[in-house]
mmCIF file of N, CA and C in Angstrom:
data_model
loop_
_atom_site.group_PDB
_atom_site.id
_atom_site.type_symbol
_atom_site.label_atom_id
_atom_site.label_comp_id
_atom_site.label_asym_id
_atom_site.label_seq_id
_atom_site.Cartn_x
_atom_site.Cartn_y
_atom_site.Cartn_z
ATOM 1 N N UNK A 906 0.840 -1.184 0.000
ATOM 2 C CA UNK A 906 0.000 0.000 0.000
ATOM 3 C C UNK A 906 0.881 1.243 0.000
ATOM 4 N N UNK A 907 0.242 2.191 -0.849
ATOM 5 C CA UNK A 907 0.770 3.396 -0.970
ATOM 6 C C UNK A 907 1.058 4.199 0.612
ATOM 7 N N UNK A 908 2.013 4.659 0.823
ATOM 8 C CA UNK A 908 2.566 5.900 1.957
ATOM 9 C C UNK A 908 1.781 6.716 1.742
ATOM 10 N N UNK A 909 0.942 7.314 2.665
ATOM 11 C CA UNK A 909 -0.002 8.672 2.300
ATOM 12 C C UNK A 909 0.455 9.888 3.658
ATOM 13 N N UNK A 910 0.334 10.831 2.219
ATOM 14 C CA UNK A 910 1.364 12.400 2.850
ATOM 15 C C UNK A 910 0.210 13.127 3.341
ATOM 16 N N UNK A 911 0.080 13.490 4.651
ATOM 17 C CA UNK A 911 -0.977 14.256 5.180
ATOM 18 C C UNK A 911 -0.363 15.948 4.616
ATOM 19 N N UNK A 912 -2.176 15.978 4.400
ATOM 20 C CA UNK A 912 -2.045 17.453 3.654
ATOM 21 C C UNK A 912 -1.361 19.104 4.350
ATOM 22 N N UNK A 913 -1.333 18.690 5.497
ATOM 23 C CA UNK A 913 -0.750 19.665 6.338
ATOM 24 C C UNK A 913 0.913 19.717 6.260
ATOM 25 N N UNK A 914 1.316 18.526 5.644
ATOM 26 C CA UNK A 914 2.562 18.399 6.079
ATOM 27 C C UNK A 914 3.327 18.905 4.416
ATOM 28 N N UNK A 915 2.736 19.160 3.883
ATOM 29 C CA UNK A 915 2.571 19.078 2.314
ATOM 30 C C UNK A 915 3.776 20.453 2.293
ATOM 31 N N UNK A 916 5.141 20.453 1.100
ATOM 32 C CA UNK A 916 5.849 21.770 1.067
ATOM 33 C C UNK A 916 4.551 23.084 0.287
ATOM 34 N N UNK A 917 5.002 24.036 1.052
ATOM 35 C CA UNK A 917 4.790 25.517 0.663
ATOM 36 C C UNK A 917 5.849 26.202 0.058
ATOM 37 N N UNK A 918 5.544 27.335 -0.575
ATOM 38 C CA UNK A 918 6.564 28.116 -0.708
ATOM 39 C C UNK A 918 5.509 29.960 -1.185
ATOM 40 N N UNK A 919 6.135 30.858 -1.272
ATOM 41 C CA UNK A 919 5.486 31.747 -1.727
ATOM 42 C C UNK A 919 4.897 32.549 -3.416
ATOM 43 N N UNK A 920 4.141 32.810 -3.800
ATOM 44 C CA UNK A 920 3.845 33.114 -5.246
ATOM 45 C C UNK A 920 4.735 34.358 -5.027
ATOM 46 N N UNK A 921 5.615 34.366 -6.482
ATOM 47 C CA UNK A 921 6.123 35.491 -6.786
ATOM 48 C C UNK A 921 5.487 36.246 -7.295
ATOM 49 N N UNK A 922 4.250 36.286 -7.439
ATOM 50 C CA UNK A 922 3.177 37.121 -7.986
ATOM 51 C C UNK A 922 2.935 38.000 -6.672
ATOM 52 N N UNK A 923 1.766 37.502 -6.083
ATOM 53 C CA UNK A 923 1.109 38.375 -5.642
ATOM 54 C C UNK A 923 1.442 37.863 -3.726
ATOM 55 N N UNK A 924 2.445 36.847 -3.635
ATOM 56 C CA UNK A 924 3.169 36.225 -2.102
ATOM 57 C C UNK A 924 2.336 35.939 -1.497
ATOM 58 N N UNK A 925 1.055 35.120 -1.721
ATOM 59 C CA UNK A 925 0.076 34.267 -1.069
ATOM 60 C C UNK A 925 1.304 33.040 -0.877
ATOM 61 N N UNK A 926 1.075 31.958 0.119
ATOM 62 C CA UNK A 926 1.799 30.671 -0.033
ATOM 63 C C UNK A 926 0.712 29.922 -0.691
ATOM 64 N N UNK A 927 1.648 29.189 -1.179
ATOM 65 C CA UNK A 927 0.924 27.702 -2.475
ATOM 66 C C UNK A 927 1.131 26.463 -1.931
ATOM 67 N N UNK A 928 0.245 25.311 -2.229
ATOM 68 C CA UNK A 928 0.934 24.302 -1.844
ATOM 69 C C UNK A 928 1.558 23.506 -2.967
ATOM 70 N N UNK A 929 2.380 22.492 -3.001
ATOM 71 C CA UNK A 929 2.890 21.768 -3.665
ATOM 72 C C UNK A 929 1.054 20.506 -4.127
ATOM 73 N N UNK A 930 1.614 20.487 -5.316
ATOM 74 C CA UNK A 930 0.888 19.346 -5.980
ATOM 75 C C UNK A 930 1.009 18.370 -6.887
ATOM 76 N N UNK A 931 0.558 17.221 -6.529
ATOM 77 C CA UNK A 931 1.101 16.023 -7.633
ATOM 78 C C UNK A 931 1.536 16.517 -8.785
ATOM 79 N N UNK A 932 0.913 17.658 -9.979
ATOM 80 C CA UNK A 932 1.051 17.751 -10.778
ATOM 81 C C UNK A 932 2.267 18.480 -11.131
ATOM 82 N N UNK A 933 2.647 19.023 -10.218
ATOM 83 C CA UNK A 933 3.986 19.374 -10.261
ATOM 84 C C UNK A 933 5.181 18.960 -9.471
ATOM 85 N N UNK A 934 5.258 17.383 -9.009
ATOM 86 C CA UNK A 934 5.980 16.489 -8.992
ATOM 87 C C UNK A 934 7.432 16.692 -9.429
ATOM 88 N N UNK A 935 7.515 17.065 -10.426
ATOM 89 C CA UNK A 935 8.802 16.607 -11.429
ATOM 90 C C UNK A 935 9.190 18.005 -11.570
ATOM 91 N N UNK A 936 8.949 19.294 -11.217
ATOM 92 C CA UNK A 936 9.249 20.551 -11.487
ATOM 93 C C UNK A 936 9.039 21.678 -9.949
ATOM 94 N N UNK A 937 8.615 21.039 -9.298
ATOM 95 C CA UNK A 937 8.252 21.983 -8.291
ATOM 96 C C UNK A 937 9.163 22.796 -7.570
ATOM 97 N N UNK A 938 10.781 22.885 -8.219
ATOM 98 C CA UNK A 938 11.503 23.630 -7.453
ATOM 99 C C UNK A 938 11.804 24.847 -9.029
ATOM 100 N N UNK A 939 10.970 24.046 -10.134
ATOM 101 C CA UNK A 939 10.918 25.276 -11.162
ATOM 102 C C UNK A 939 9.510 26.371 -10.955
ATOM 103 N N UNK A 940 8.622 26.012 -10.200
ATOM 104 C CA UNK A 940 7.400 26.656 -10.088
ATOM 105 C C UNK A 940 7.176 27.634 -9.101
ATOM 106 N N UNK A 941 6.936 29.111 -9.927
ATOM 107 C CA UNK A 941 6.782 29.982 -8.922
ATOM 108 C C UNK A 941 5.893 30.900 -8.834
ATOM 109 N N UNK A 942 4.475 30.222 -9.629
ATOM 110 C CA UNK A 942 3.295 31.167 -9.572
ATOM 111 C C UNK A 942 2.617 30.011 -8.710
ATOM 112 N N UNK A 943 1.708 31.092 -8.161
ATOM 113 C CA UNK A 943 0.400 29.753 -7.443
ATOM 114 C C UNK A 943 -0.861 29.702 -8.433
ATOM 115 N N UNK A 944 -0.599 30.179 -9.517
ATOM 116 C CA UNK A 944 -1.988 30.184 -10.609
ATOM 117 C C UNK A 944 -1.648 30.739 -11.872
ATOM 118 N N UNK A 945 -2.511 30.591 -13.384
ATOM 119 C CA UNK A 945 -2.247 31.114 -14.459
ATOM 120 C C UNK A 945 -2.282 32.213 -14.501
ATOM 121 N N UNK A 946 -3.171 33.060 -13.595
ATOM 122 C CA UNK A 946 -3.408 34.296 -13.515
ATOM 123 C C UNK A 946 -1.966 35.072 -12.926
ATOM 124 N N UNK A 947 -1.771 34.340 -11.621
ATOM 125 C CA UNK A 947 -0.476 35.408 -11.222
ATOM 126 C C UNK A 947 0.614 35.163 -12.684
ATOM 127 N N UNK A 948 1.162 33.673 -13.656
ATOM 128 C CA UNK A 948 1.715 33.703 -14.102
ATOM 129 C C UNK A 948 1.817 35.015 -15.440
ATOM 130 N N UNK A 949 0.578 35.181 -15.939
ATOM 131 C CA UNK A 949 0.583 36.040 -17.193
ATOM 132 C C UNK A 949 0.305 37.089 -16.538
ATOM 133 N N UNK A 950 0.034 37.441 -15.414
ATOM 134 C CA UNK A 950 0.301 39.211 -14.878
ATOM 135 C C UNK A 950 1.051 39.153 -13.498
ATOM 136 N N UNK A 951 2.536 38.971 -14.050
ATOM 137 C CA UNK A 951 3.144 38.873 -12.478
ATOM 138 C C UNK A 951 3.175 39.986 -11.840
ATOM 139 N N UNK A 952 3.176 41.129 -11.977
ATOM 140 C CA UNK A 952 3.314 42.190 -10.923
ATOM 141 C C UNK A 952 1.650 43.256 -11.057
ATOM 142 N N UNK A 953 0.862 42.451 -11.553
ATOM 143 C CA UNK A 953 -0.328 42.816 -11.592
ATOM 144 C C UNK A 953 -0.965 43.137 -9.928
ATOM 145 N N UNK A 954 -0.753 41.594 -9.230
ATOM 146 C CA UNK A 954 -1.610 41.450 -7.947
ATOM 147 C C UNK A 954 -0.643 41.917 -7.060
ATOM 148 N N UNK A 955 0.894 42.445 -7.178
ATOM 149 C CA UNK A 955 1.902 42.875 -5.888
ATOM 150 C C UNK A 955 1.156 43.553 -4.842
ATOM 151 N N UNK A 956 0.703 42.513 -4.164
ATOM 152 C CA UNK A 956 0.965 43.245 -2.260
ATOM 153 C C UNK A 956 1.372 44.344 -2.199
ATOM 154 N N UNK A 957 0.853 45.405 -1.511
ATOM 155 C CA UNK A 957 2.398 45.993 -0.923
ATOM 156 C C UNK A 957 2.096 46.043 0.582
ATOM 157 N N UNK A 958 3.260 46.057 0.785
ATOM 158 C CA UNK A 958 3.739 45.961 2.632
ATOM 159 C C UNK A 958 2.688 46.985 3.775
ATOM 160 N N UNK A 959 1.967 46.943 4.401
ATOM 161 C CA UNK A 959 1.802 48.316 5.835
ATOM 162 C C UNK A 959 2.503 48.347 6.583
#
């Protein structure tokens, strides 16, 4: 039987878009230290959603 990864324990990291944290997902398995939007949207307007700091 498969090892099962509780979802809490799952890596994060931050969107360079708009710096919400993302979680890691199967589908990006094989690339996830190349991935640095959390969505298509932050990808095609990266400095669209920038936070800024208070």
């Amino acid at each position: 039987m498969a090892k099962r990864i509780e979802k809490a324990n799952l890596p994060q990291k931050p969107c360079q878009a708009c710096g919400r944290p993302f979680t890691w997902r199967k589908k990006w398995a094989r690339v996830w230290d190349e991935v640095k939007f959390c969505s298509e949207r932050c990808r095609r307007e990266p400095h669209a959603g920038k936070r800024e700091a208070s």
